[in-house]
Coordinates of C-alpha atoms and ligand atoms in Angstrom, one line a residue:
M705 CA 8.8 -44.3 -53.5
F706 CA 12.0 -44.4 -55.4
K707 CA 14.4 -41.6 -56.2
E708 CA 13.5 -41.4 -59.8
A709 CA 10.1 -40.2 -58.5
T710 CA 11.6 -36.7 -58.1
L711 CA 12.0 -36.6 -61.9
Y712 CA 8.3 -36.8 -62.7
S713 CA 5.9 -33.9 -62.8
P714 CA 3.1 -35.2 -60.6
V715 CA -0.3 -36.1 -62.2
I716 CA -3.3 -35.2 -60.1
N717 CA -7.0 -34.9 -60.3
N718 CA -7.6 -31.2 -59.8
E719 CA -10.5 -29.5 -57.9
H720 CA -12.7 -29.6 -61.0
G721 CA -12.3 -33.5 -61.2
R722 CA -9.9 -33.1 -64.2
V723 CA -6.5 -34.7 -64.7
S724 CA -3.7 -32.1 -64.6
V725 CA 0.1 -32.2 -64.4
I726 CA 2.0 -30.1 -61.9
F727 CA 5.2 -28.5 -63.2
A728 CA 8.0 -27.2 -61.1
K729 CA 9.0 -23.6 -61.5
D730 CA 12.3 -24.7 -63.3
H731 CA 10.4 -26.9 -65.8
P732 CA 10.8 -25.6 -69.3
G733 CA 7.0 -25.9 -69.7
Y734 CA 6.1 -24.1 -66.4
Q735 CA 4.6 -21.1 -68.1
D736 CA 3.4 -22.8 -71.3
R737 CA -0.3 -23.3 -70.9
P738 CA -1.0 -25.2 -74.1
Y739 CA 2.0 -27.6 -73.4
Q740 CA 0.5 -28.2 -69.9
E741 CA -3.0 -28.9 -71.3
H742 CA -1.4 -31.3 -73.9
R743 CA 0.4 -33.1 -71.1
A744 CA -2.8 -33.3 -69.0
R745 CA -4.6 -34.8 -72.0
I746 CA -1.8 -37.4 -72.5
A747 CA -1.9 -38.3 -68.9
D748 CA -5.6 -38.6 -68.9
L749 CA -5.5 -41.0 -71.9
A750 CA -2.9 -43.1 -70.0
L751 CA -5.1 -43.3 -67.0
Q752 CA -8.0 -44.5 -69.1
H753 CA -5.9 -47.3 -70.7
R754 CA -6.4 -50.9 -69.8
V755 CA -3.7 -53.5 -70.0
G756 CA -3.9 -55.5 -73.2
E757 CA -5.2 -52.6 -75.3
P758 CA -2.8 -50.7 -77.6
A759 CA -1.4 -47.4 -76.2
P760 CA -3.6 -44.5 -77.2
D761 CA -2.5 -42.3 -80.2
I762 CA -1.3 -38.9 -79.2
P763 CA -1.8 -35.9 -81.5
Y764 CA 1.8 -34.7 -81.3
T765 CA 2.4 -31.1 -82.5
E766 CA 4.7 -30.2 -85.3
A767 CA 7.1 -28.7 -82.7
E768 CA 7.2 -32.1 -81.0
H769 CA 7.9 -33.9 -84.3
E770 CA 10.7 -31.4 -84.9
T771 CA 12.2 -32.1 -81.3
W772 CA 12.2 -35.8 -82.1
H773 CA 13.8 -35.2 -85.5
T774 CA 16.6 -33.0 -83.9
V775 CA 17.3 -35.3 -81.0
S776 CA 17.0 -38.6 -82.5
T777 CA 19.2 -37.6 -85.4
E778 CA 21.9 -36.4 -83.0
L779 CA 21.6 -39.4 -80.9
S780 CA 22.0 -41.7 -83.8
A781 CA 25.3 -40.0 -84.7
K782 CA 26.6 -40.3 -81.1
H783 CA 25.6 -44.0 -81.0
R784 CA 27.8 -44.7 -84.0
V785 CA 30.7 -43.6 -81.8
H786 CA 29.8 -44.5 -78.3
A787 CA 27.1 -47.2 -78.2
C788 CA 28.0 -50.9 -77.6
R789 CA 27.7 -53.3 -80.4
E790 CA 24.6 -55.0 -78.9
F791 CA 22.8 -51.7 -79.0
V792 CA 23.8 -50.8 -82.5
E793 CA 22.6 -54.1 -83.7
A794 CA 19.2 -53.7 -81.8
S795 CA 18.8 -50.2 -83.3
E796 CA 19.1 -51.7 -86.8
L797 CA 16.3 -54.2 -85.9
L798 CA 14.1 -51.5 -84.5
D799 CA 14.9 -49.1 -87.3
L800 CA 13.2 -46.0 -85.9
R801 CA 12.5 -43.2 -88.3
H802 CA 13.8 -39.8 -87.5
D803 CA 11.4 -37.5 -89.4
R804 CA 8.2 -38.1 -87.2
L805 CA 7.8 -39.0 -83.5
P806 CA 6.4 -42.5 -83.5
Q807 CA 3.3 -43.5 -81.6
L808 CA 4.0 -45.8 -78.6
S809 CA 1.6 -48.4 -80.2
D810 CA 3.8 -48.4 -83.4
V811 CA 7.0 -48.9 -81.3
S812 CA 5.2 -51.8 -79.5
A813 CA 4.1 -53.3 -82.8
R814 CA 7.7 -53.3 -84.0
V815 CA 9.2 -54.6 -80.8
H816 CA 6.7 -57.4 -80.1
P817 CA 7.7 -59.7 -83.0
L818 CA 11.3 -59.3 -82.1
T819 CA 11.2 -60.1 -78.4
G820 CA 7.6 -60.5 -77.2
F821 CA 7.8 -57.2 -75.3
T822 CA 4.9 -54.7 -75.5
F823 CA 4.7 -51.1 -74.5
G824 CA 1.9 -49.6 -72.5
P825 CA 1.3 -45.9 -71.4
A826 CA 2.3 -44.6 -68.0
A827 CA 0.6 -41.3 -67.0
G828 CA 3.6 -40.4 -64.9
L829 CA 5.4 -42.1 -62.0
V830 CA 4.5 -45.7 -61.7
A831 CA 4.9 -47.4 -58.3
Q832 CA 8.2 -49.3 -58.2
R833 CA 6.8 -52.8 -57.8
D834 CA 4.2 -52.2 -60.4
F835 CA 6.8 -50.9 -62.9
Y836 CA 9.3 -53.7 -62.4
G837 CA 6.7 -56.3 -61.9
S838 CA 5.2 -55.7 -65.3
L839 CA 8.5 -56.5 -66.9
A840 CA 7.9 -60.2 -65.8
D841 CA 5.0 -60.2 -68.2
R842 CA 7.2 -58.6 -70.9
R843 CA 5.3 -55.4 -70.7
F844 CA 7.0 -52.0 -70.4
Q845 CA 5.2 -49.0 -69.0
A846 CA 6.3 -45.9 -70.8
T847 CA 5.6 -42.2 -70.7
Q848 CA 4.1 -40.8 -73.9
Y849 CA 4.9 -37.1 -73.6
I850 CA 8.0 -35.5 -75.1
R851 CA 10.1 -32.8 -73.6
H852 CA 9.3 -29.1 -74.0
P853 CA 10.3 -27.9 -77.5
S854 CA 12.3 -24.9 -76.1
F855 CA 14.9 -27.3 -74.7
P856 CA 15.2 -30.2 -77.2
R857 CA 18.6 -31.4 -75.7
F858 CA 17.4 -31.5 -72.1
S859 CA 14.6 -33.1 -70.2
P860 CA 14.1 -33.0 -66.5
E861 CA 11.9 -36.2 -66.7
P862 CA 12.0 -39.4 -68.7
D863 CA 10.1 -38.8 -71.9
M864 CA 9.3 -40.6 -75.2
I865 CA 12.9 -40.0 -76.4
H866 CA 14.3 -41.8 -73.3
E867 CA 11.6 -44.5 -73.4
V868 CA 11.8 -45.3 -77.1
V869 CA 15.5 -44.7 -78.0
G870 CA 16.7 -46.2 -74.8
H871 CA 14.3 -48.9 -73.6
G872 CA 12.8 -49.5 -77.0
T873 CA 16.1 -50.3 -78.5
H874 CA 17.1 -52.5 -75.5
L875 CA 13.9 -54.4 -75.8
S876 CA 14.5 -55.1 -79.5
S877 CA 17.3 -57.4 -78.4
N878 CA 16.6 -60.9 -77.0
R879 CA 19.6 -60.6 -74.7
W880 CA 18.3 -57.5 -73.0
A881 CA 14.7 -58.5 -73.1
T882 CA 15.7 -61.7 -71.1
L883 CA 17.4 -59.6 -68.5
Y884 CA 14.4 -57.1 -68.2
E885 CA 12.1 -60.1 -67.7
L886 CA 14.3 -61.7 -65.1
L887 CA 14.3 -58.3 -63.3
G888 CA 10.6 -58.3 -63.2
K889 CA 10.4 -61.8 -61.9
T890 CA 13.1 -61.0 -59.2
V891 CA 11.1 -58.0 -57.9
R892 CA 7.9 -60.0 -57.9
R893 CA 9.5 -62.7 -55.6
L894 CA 11.1 -60.2 -53.2
E895 CA 9.1 -59.2 -50.2
S896 CA 11.3 -56.6 -48.5
D897 CA 11.3 -53.0 -49.7
E898 CA 15.1 -52.9 -49.0
A899 CA 15.7 -55.8 -51.4
V900 CA 13.7 -54.1 -54.1
S901 CA 15.6 -50.9 -53.4
L902 CA 18.9 -52.7 -54.0
V903 CA 17.6 -54.2 -57.2
S904 CA 16.5 -50.7 -58.2
R905 CA 20.1 -49.3 -57.7
V906 CA 21.7 -52.2 -59.6
F907 CA 19.1 -51.5 -62.4
W908 CA 20.2 -47.8 -62.3
F909 CA 23.9 -48.5 -62.7
T910 CA 23.5 -51.3 -65.3
I911 CA 20.4 -51.0 -67.5
E912 CA 20.2 -47.2 -67.2
Y913 CA 23.8 -46.2 -66.8
G914 CA 26.0 -49.2 -67.5
L915 CA 29.2 -49.1 -69.5
V916 CA 31.1 -52.0 -71.2
R917 CA 34.6 -52.6 -72.4
E918 CA 34.7 -53.4 -76.0
D919 CA 37.9 -53.8 -78.2
G920 CA 39.8 -52.0 -75.5
R921 CA 37.5 -49.0 -75.4
T922 CA 34.6 -48.0 -73.1
K923 CA 31.3 -48.2 -74.7
V924 CA 27.8 -47.3 -73.5
C925 CA 25.1 -49.9 -72.7
G926 CA 22.7 -47.9 -70.4
A927 CA 19.3 -46.6 -71.7
S928 CA 19.6 -43.2 -69.9
L929 CA 23.1 -42.5 -71.2
L930 CA 22.2 -43.6 -74.8
S931 CA 19.1 -41.3 -74.8
S932 CA 21.0 -38.2 -73.6
C933 CA 23.0 -36.2 -76.0
G934 CA 24.7 -34.4 -73.2
E935 CA 25.6 -37.4 -71.1
M936 CA 27.1 -39.1 -74.0
E937 CA 29.5 -36.2 -74.3
Y938 CA 30.3 -36.3 -70.5
F939 CA 30.4 -40.0 -69.5
L940 CA 34.2 -40.5 -70.0
G941 CA 34.8 -37.8 -67.5
A942 CA 33.0 -39.8 -64.7
D943 CA 34.9 -42.0 -62.2
I944 CA 34.5 -45.5 -63.7
F945 CA 34.5 -48.6 -61.5
P946 CA 34.2 -52.3 -62.2
F947 CA 30.8 -53.9 -61.9
D948 CA 30.1 -54.7 -58.3
A949 CA 26.6 -55.0 -56.8
A950 CA 27.7 -54.1 -53.2
A951 CA 29.3 -50.9 -54.6
M952 CA 26.3 -50.0 -56.7
G953 CA 24.1 -50.5 -53.7
R954 CA 26.3 -48.1 -51.6
Q955 CA 26.5 -45.5 -54.4
G956 CA 24.2 -42.6 -54.2
Y957 CA 22.7 -41.6 -57.5
L958 CA 21.9 -38.3 -58.9
V959 CA 18.7 -37.7 -60.9
E960 CA 19.1 -34.1 -61.9
K961 CA 22.7 -34.0 -63.1
Y962 CA 25.2 -36.2 -64.8
Q963 CA 26.3 -39.2 -62.9
P964 CA 29.8 -38.6 -61.4
V965 CA 30.3 -42.4 -60.8
L966 CA 29.7 -45.1 -63.4
F967 CA 30.4 -48.8 -63.6
R968 CA 31.8 -50.8 -66.5
A969 CA 31.5 -54.5 -67.4
E970 CA 34.5 -56.3 -69.0
S971 CA 32.3 -57.3 -72.0
F972 CA 28.7 -57.6 -72.9
N973 CA 28.8 -61.3 -71.9
H974 CA 30.1 -60.1 -68.5
F975 CA 27.2 -57.5 -68.3
E976 CA 24.6 -60.3 -68.9
D977 CA 26.3 -62.8 -66.5
F978 CA 26.7 -60.2 -63.8
L979 CA 23.0 -59.2 -63.9
S980 CA 21.7 -62.8 -64.3
E981 CA 23.7 -64.0 -61.3
F982 CA 22.7 -61.0 -59.2
L983 CA 19.0 -61.3 -60.0
T984 CA 18.8 -65.0 -59.5
S985 CA 20.7 -65.1 -56.3
I986 CA 19.4 -62.0 -54.4
D987 CA 16.8 -62.7 -51.8
D988 CA 15.3 -60.9 -48.8
D989 CA 17.9 -62.2 -46.4
S990 CA 20.9 -61.6 -48.7
E991 CA 23.9 -60.0 -47.0
L992 CA 24.0 -57.4 -49.8
V993 CA 20.5 -56.1 -48.7
A994 CA 21.6 -55.7 -45.1
A995 CA 24.9 -54.0 -46.1
Ligands
FE2_1372 FE1 14.5 -45.5 -68.0

């Protein structure tokens, strides 16, 4: 089980044999019965999905479309200021509309011709090896729910905004798609859970939270930062260190609050070279794993 697990509202089969989602008391949807039933239906559809089929269409509500509109418009404005060049160029290729929340199958249909990646549905938490392993097949398992409409700027769990704006944009770029695939192949060949755990931490501080130096300024590469309005306002206040796999492995990460420590590559080329080198060289006996 990996730490991101604490972010997900668990999906269970209840005593009546029906799929339901358990919300923590501090979740914005904790007392919203229709939202909970909607989430359960989305989870149920994901559980019925078979690999190779398009993701199921979700009957998103007008309030959910409005949330998407509000957040994706604000994120786009922030990307123009803070996102690294590779992300801005990939956004132009993906060309998401802001007025309606897209179906995951539509996102997949747009991304696939660009890089060969497809998106399939995840009901909730996907086991670590399953999630990373599917990347080796250029398949990304994404949640299809969207955050509660009462808190459009905040989500305690990764939702469609994170998956589509963050990872969907990454996977419209061949350079990122190559790194994601390599990540999947690396996890498939590793046998020890400790080695996979190290890869997961490096993934966290690069793909999810990585920064890059560009024209003398610090720009954002990571999918989690680029899909969070709040974190894009905060990241320059974090302690920023050079890319270093050993330091990333030692660094604890927070899943409920903004990251106090971030890592920055010297350029996007350096970002790529660092990850390629780390992923191709790590093995179960690596000193980094034992450290
Ligand atoms: Fe993510």
